[in-house]
């Protein structure tokens, strides 16, 4: 089934630990995004990638890093998790960044940092 | 700063019509999106407006007035499955989507 997959579905993590959230799409989309969603706030962009080999910072990039080695995968790494990173994380993709291109979302990863 | 405002919660009756408003102040405008998000699930695309006017898609319609920084999503013939959050998002001059916090729509029988 075409779409975006994310792993893990949920995770409880001790503060200070390193964690990588995985995201894979099979739609051959050029652009990919990582958002976090917190209660009472809109989705906030963490990092994005216009195409394989390039990445950019979004609104809330501190404490997170990404890589885009190929078209399909866009992992998000928390180098040293802190409780304020407790959130639901969504990966999304679109054919290209901007314009009318619709963003398609993965099912999300619910992360709790204790 | 950039800002998207929409009501936090609305309640409507099955079979009725509901209008969810969204006002925005952004640096530039490259279109406005509406997404639906059921509890515990991912957002899914509903509509896109870049020109003023009404776009109709079945039971859902979306309206845009760029001069007023205003949009609404109109849902007709409400069904229980329409209970969800509705997210308004504006694409700014840097082609970044700025998201509202969402409107939780509760449908009562």
JSON list of N, CA, C and O in Angstrom, two decimals, chain B residues 40-68:
[
{"chain": "B", "resi": 40, "resn": "UNK", "atom": "N", "xyz": [-6.20, 10.74, 17.33]},
{"chain": "B", "resi": 40, "resn": "UNK", "atom": "CA", "xyz": [-5.19, 9.69, 17.29]},
{"chain": "B", "resi": 40, "resn": "UNK", "atom": "C", "xyz": [-4.71, 9.32, 15.90]},
{"chain": "B", "resi": 40, "resn": "UNK", "atom": "O", "xyz": [-3.96, 8.35, 15.75]},
{"chain": "B", "resi": 41, "resn": "UNK", "atom": "N", "xyz": [-5.13, 10.08, 14.90]},
{"chain": "B", "resi": 41, "resn": "UNK", "atom": "CA", "xyz": [-4.75, 9.76, 13.53]},
{"chain": "B", "resi": 41, "resn": "UNK", "atom": "C", "xyz": [-3.99, 10.91, 12.88]},
{"chain": "B", "resi": 41, "resn": "UNK", "atom": "O", "xyz": [-3.82, 11.98, 13.46]},
{"chain": "B", "resi": 42, "resn": "UNK", "atom": "N", "xyz": [-3.55, 10.67, 11.66]},
{"chain": "B", "resi": 42, "resn": "UNK", "atom": "CA", "xyz": [-2.81, 11.69, 10.91]},
{"chain": "B", "resi": 42, "resn": "UNK", "atom": "C", "xyz": [-3.77, 12.68, 10.25]},
{"chain": "B", "resi": 42, "resn": "UNK", "atom": "O", "xyz": [-4.91, 12.33, 9.92]},
{"chain": "B", "resi": 43, "resn": "UNK", "atom": "N", "xyz": [-3.33, 13.91, 10.02]},
{"chain": "B", "resi": 43, "resn": "UNK", "atom": "CA", "xyz": [-4.14, 14.85, 9.23]},
{"chain": "B", "resi": 43, "resn": "UNK", "atom": "C", "xyz": [-4.29, 14.35, 7.80]},
{"chain": "B", "resi": 43, "resn": "UNK", "atom": "O", "xyz": [-3.35, 13.79, 7.22]},
{"chain": "B", "resi": 44, "resn": "UNK", "atom": "N", "xyz": [-5.46, 14.57, 7.21]},
{"chain": "B", "resi": 44, "resn": "UNK", "atom": "CA", "xyz": [-5.68, 14.23, 5.81]},
{"chain": "B", "resi": 44, "resn": "UNK", "atom": "C", "xyz": [-6.22, 15.45, 5.07]},
{"chain": "B", "resi": 44, "resn": "UNK", "atom": "O", "xyz": [-7.02, 16.21, 5.62]},
{"chain": "B", "resi": 45, "resn": "UNK", "atom": "N", "xyz": [-5.79, 15.63, 3.85]},
{"chain": "B", "resi": 45, "resn": "UNK", "atom": "CA", "xyz": [-6.10, 16.81, 3.05]},
{"chain": "B", "resi": 45, "resn": "UNK", "atom": "C", "xyz": [-7.57, 16.88, 2.70]},
{"chain": "B", "resi": 45, "resn": "UNK", "atom": "O", "xyz": [-8.19, 15.89, 2.32]},
{"chain": "B", "resi": 46, "resn": "UNK", "atom": "N", "xyz": [-8.15, 18.09, 2.86]},
{"chain": "B", "resi": 46, "resn": "UNK", "atom": "CA", "xyz": [-9.54, 18.32, 2.45]},
{"chain": "B", "resi": 46, "resn": "UNK", "atom": "C", "xyz": [-9.63, 19.26, 1.25]},
{"chain": "B", "resi": 46, "resn": "UNK", "atom": "O", "xyz": [-10.33, 18.98, 0.28]},
{"chain": "B", "resi": 47, "resn": "UNK", "atom": "N", "xyz": [-8.96, 20.44, 1.35]},
{"chain": "B", "resi": 47, "resn": "UNK", "atom": "CA", "xyz": [-9.15, 21.43, 0.30]},
{"chain": "B", "resi": 47, "resn": "UNK", "atom": "C", "xyz": [-7.99, 22.40, 0.26]},
{"chain": "B", "resi": 47, "resn": "UNK", "atom": "O", "xyz": [-7.21, 22.52, 1.21]},
{"chain": "B", "resi": 48, "resn": "UNK", "atom": "N", "xyz": [-7.89, 23.09, -0.89]},
{"chain": "B", "resi": 48, "resn": "UNK", "atom": "CA", "xyz": [-6.87, 24.09, -1.12]},
{"chain": "B", "resi": 48, "resn": "UNK", "atom": "C", "xyz": [-7.50, 25.28, -1.84]},
{"chain": "B", "resi": 48, "resn": "UNK", "atom": "O", "xyz": [-8.23, 25.10, -2.82]},
{"chain": "B", "resi": 49, "resn": "UNK", "atom": "N", "xyz": [-7.24, 26.49, -1.33]},
{"chain": "B", "resi": 49, "resn": "UNK", "atom": "CA", "xyz": [-7.70, 27.72, -1.99]},
{"chain": "B", "resi": 49, "resn": "UNK", "atom": "C", "xyz": [-6.52, 28.65, -2.17]},
{"chain": "B", "resi": 49, "resn": "UNK", "atom": "O", "xyz": [-5.74, 28.86, -1.23]},
{"chain": "B", "resi": 50, "resn": "UNK", "atom": "N", "xyz": [-6.39, 29.21, -3.36]},
{"chain": "B", "resi": 50, "resn": "UNK", "atom": "CA", "xyz": [-5.36, 30.22, -3.58]},
{"chain": "B", "resi": 50, "resn": "UNK", "atom": "C", "xyz": [-5.98, 31.50, -4.15]},
{"chain": "B", "resi": 50, "resn": "UNK", "atom": "O", "xyz": [-5.44, 32.58, -3.99]},
{"chain": "B", "resi": 51, "resn": "UNK", "atom": "N", "xyz": [-7.14, 31.37, -4.81]},
{"chain": "B", "resi": 51, "resn": "UNK", "atom": "CA", "xyz": [-7.87, 32.52, -5.33]},
{"chain": "B", "resi": 51, "resn": "UNK", "atom": "C", "xyz": [-9.13, 32.75, -4.50]},
{"chain": "B", "resi": 51, "resn": "UNK", "atom": "O", "xyz": [-9.66, 31.81, -3.89]},
{"chain": "B", "resi": 52, "resn": "UNK", "atom": "N", "xyz": [-9.60, 33.99, -4.48]},
{"chain": "B", "resi": 52, "resn": "UNK", "atom": "CA", "xyz": [-10.82, 34.31, -3.73]},
{"chain": "B", "resi": 52, "resn": "UNK", "atom": "C", "xyz": [-12.00, 33.53, -4.29]},
{"chain": "B", "resi": 52, "resn": "UNK", "atom": "O", "xyz": [-12.11, 33.32, -5.49]},
{"chain": "B", "resi": 53, "resn": "UNK", "atom": "N", "xyz": [-12.87, 33.13, -3.38]},
{"chain": "B", "resi": 53, "resn": "UNK", "atom": "CA", "xyz": [-14.09, 32.48, -3.81]},
{"chain": "B", "resi": 53, "resn": "UNK", "atom": "C", "xyz": [-14.30, 31.16, -3.11]},
{"chain": "B", "resi": 53, "resn": "UNK", "atom": "O", "xyz": [-13.60, 30.81, -2.16]},
{"chain": "B", "resi": 54, "resn": "UNK", "atom": "N", "xyz": [-15.28, 30.45, -3.61]},
{"chain": "B", "resi": 54, "resn": "UNK", "atom": "CA", "xyz": [-15.74, 29.21, -3.00]},
{"chain": "B", "resi": 54, "resn": "UNK", "atom": "C", "xyz": [-15.32, 28.02, -3.84]},
{"chain": "B", "resi": 54, "resn": "UNK", "atom": "O", "xyz": [-15.51, 27.99, -5.05]},
{"chain": "B", "resi": 55, "resn": "UNK", "atom": "N", "xyz": [-14.76, 27.01, -3.18]},
{"chain": "B", "resi": 55, "resn": "UNK", "atom": "CA", "xyz": [-14.43, 25.73, -3.82]},
{"chain": "B", "resi": 55, "resn": "UNK", "atom": "C", "xyz": [-15.32, 24.68, -3.19]},
{"chain": "B", "resi": 55, "resn": "UNK", "atom": "O", "xyz": [-15.34, 24.53, -1.98]},
{"chain": "B", "resi": 56, "resn": "UNK", "atom": "N", "xyz": [-16.05, 23.94, -4.02]},
{"chain": "B", "resi": 56, "resn": "UNK", "atom": "CA", "xyz": [-16.98, 22.94, -3.50]},
{"chain": "B", "resi": 56, "resn": "UNK", "atom": "C", "xyz": [-16.51, 21.54, -3.85]},
{"chain": "B", "resi": 56, "resn": "UNK", "atom": "O", "xyz": [-16.11, 21.27, -4.98]},
{"chain": "B", "resi": 57, "resn": "UNK", "atom": "N", "xyz": [-16.59, 20.68, -2.83]},
{"chain": "B", "resi": 57, "resn": "UNK", "atom": "CA", "xyz": [-16.20, 19.27, -3.03]},
{"chain": "B", "resi": 57, "resn": "UNK", "atom": "C", "xyz": [-17.19, 18.42, -2.27]},
{"chain": "B", "resi": 57, "resn": "UNK", "atom": "O", "xyz": [-17.00, 18.13, -1.09]},
{"chain": "B", "resi": 58, "resn": "UNK", "atom": "N", "xyz": [-18.24, 18.02, -2.93]},
{"chain": "B", "resi": 58, "resn": "UNK", "atom": "CA", "xyz": [-19.23, 17.19, -2.26]},
{"chain": "B", "resi": 58, "resn": "UNK", "atom": "C", "xyz": [-19.88, 17.93, -1.10]},
{"chain": "B", "resi": 58, "resn": "UNK", "atom": "O", "xyz": [-20.38, 19.04, -1.25]},
{"chain": "B", "resi": 59, "resn": "UNK", "atom": "N", "xyz": [-19.85, 17.32, 0.08]},
{"chain": "B", "resi": 59, "resn": "UNK", "atom": "CA", "xyz": [-20.48, 17.94, 1.25]},
{"chain": "B", "resi": 59, "resn": "UNK", "atom": "C", "xyz": [-19.64, 19.06, 1.85]},
{"chain": "B", "resi": 59, "resn": "UNK", "atom": "O", "xyz": [-20.10, 19.81, 2.69]},
{"chain": "B", "resi": 60, "resn": "UNK", "atom": "N", "xyz": [-18.37, 19.16, 1.40]},
{"chain": "B", "resi": 60, "resn": "UNK", "atom": "CA", "xyz": [-17.46, 20.14, 1.97]},
{"chain": "B", "resi": 60, "resn": "UNK", "atom": "C", "xyz": [-17.21, 21.27, 0.97]},
{"chain": "B", "resi": 60, "resn": "UNK", "atom": "O", "xyz": [-17.02, 21.03, -0.22]},
{"chain": "B", "resi": 61, "resn": "UNK", "atom": "N", "xyz": [-17.18, 22.50, 1.46]},
{"chain": "B", "resi": 61, "resn": "UNK", "atom": "CA", "xyz": [-16.83, 23.66, 0.64]},
{"chain": "B", "resi": 61, "resn": "UNK", "atom": "C", "xyz": [-15.85, 24.51, 1.43]},
{"chain": "B", "resi": 61, "resn": "UNK", "atom": "O", "xyz": [-15.92, 24.56, 2.66]},
{"chain": "B", "resi": 62, "resn": "UNK", "atom": "N", "xyz": [-14.96, 25.20, 0.72]},
{"chain": "B", "resi": 62, "resn": "UNK", "atom": "CA", "xyz": [-14.03, 26.10, 1.40]},
{"chain": "B", "resi": 62, "resn": "UNK", "atom": "C", "xyz": [-14.04, 27.43, 0.66]},
{"chain": "B", "resi": 62, "resn": "UNK", "atom": "O", "xyz": [-14.06, 27.48, -0.56]},
{"chain": "B", "resi": 63, "resn": "UNK", "atom": "N", "xyz": [-14.02, 28.50, 1.46]},
{"chain": "B", "resi": 63, "resn": "UNK", "atom": "CA", "xyz": [-14.09, 29.85, 0.93]},
{"chain": "B", "resi": 63, "resn": "UNK", "atom": "C", "xyz": [-12.86, 30.63, 1.34]},
{"chain": "B", "resi": 63, "resn": "UNK", "atom": "O", "xyz": [-12.32, 30.42, 2.43]},
{"chain": "B", "resi": 64, "resn": "UNK", "atom": "N", "xyz": [-12.40, 31.52, 0.47]},
{"chain": "B", "resi": 64, "resn": "UNK", "atom": "CA", "xyz": [-11.24, 32.35, 0.77]},
{"chain": "B", "resi": 64, "resn": "UNK", "atom": "C", "xyz": [-11.50, 33.81, 0.38]},
{"chain": "B", "resi": 64, "resn": "UNK", "atom": "O", "xyz": [-12.01, 34.07, -0.71]},
{"chain": "B", "resi": 65, "resn": "UNK", "atom": "N", "xyz": [-11.09, 34.73, 1.28]},
{"chain": "B", "resi": 65, "resn": "UNK", "atom": "CA", "xyz": [-11.01, 36.14, 0.97]},
{"chain": "B", "resi": 65, "resn": "UNK", "atom": "C", "xyz": [-9.61, 36.60, 1.36]},
{"chain": "B", "resi": 65, "resn": "UNK", "atom": "O", "xyz": [-9.30, 36.74, 2.55]},
{"chain": "B", "resi": 66, "resn": "UNK", "atom": "N", "xyz": [-8.77, 36.81, 0.37]},
{"chain": "B", "resi": 66, "resn": "UNK", "atom": "CA", "xyz": [-7.39, 37.19, 0.65]},
{"chain": "B", "resi": 66, "resn": "UNK", "atom": "C", "xyz": [-7.31, 38.60, 1.24]},
{"chain": "B", "resi": 66, "resn": "UNK", "atom": "O", "xyz": [-6.48, 38.87, 2.11]},
{"chain": "B", "resi": 67, "resn": "UNK", "atom": "N", "xyz": [-8.16, 39.50, 0.79]},
{"chain": "B", "resi": 67, "resn": "UNK", "atom": "CA", "xyz": [-8.12, 40.88, 1.29]},
{"chain": "B", "resi": 67, "resn": "UNK", "atom": "C", "xyz": [-8.48, 40.94, 2.77]},
{"chain": "B", "resi": 67, "resn": "UNK", "atom": "O", "xyz": [-7.98, 41.80, 3.50]},
{"chain": "B", "resi": 68, "resn": "UNK", "atom": "N", "xyz": [-9.31, 40.02, 3.23]},
{"chain": "B", "resi": 68, "resn": "UNK", "atom": "CA", "xyz": [-9.72, 39.99, 4.63]},
{"chain": "B", "resi": 68, "resn": "UNK", "atom": "C", "xyz": [-8.89, 39.01, 5.46]},
{"chain": "B", "resi": 68, "resn": "UNK", "atom": "O", "xyz": [-9.05, 38.95, 6.68]}
]
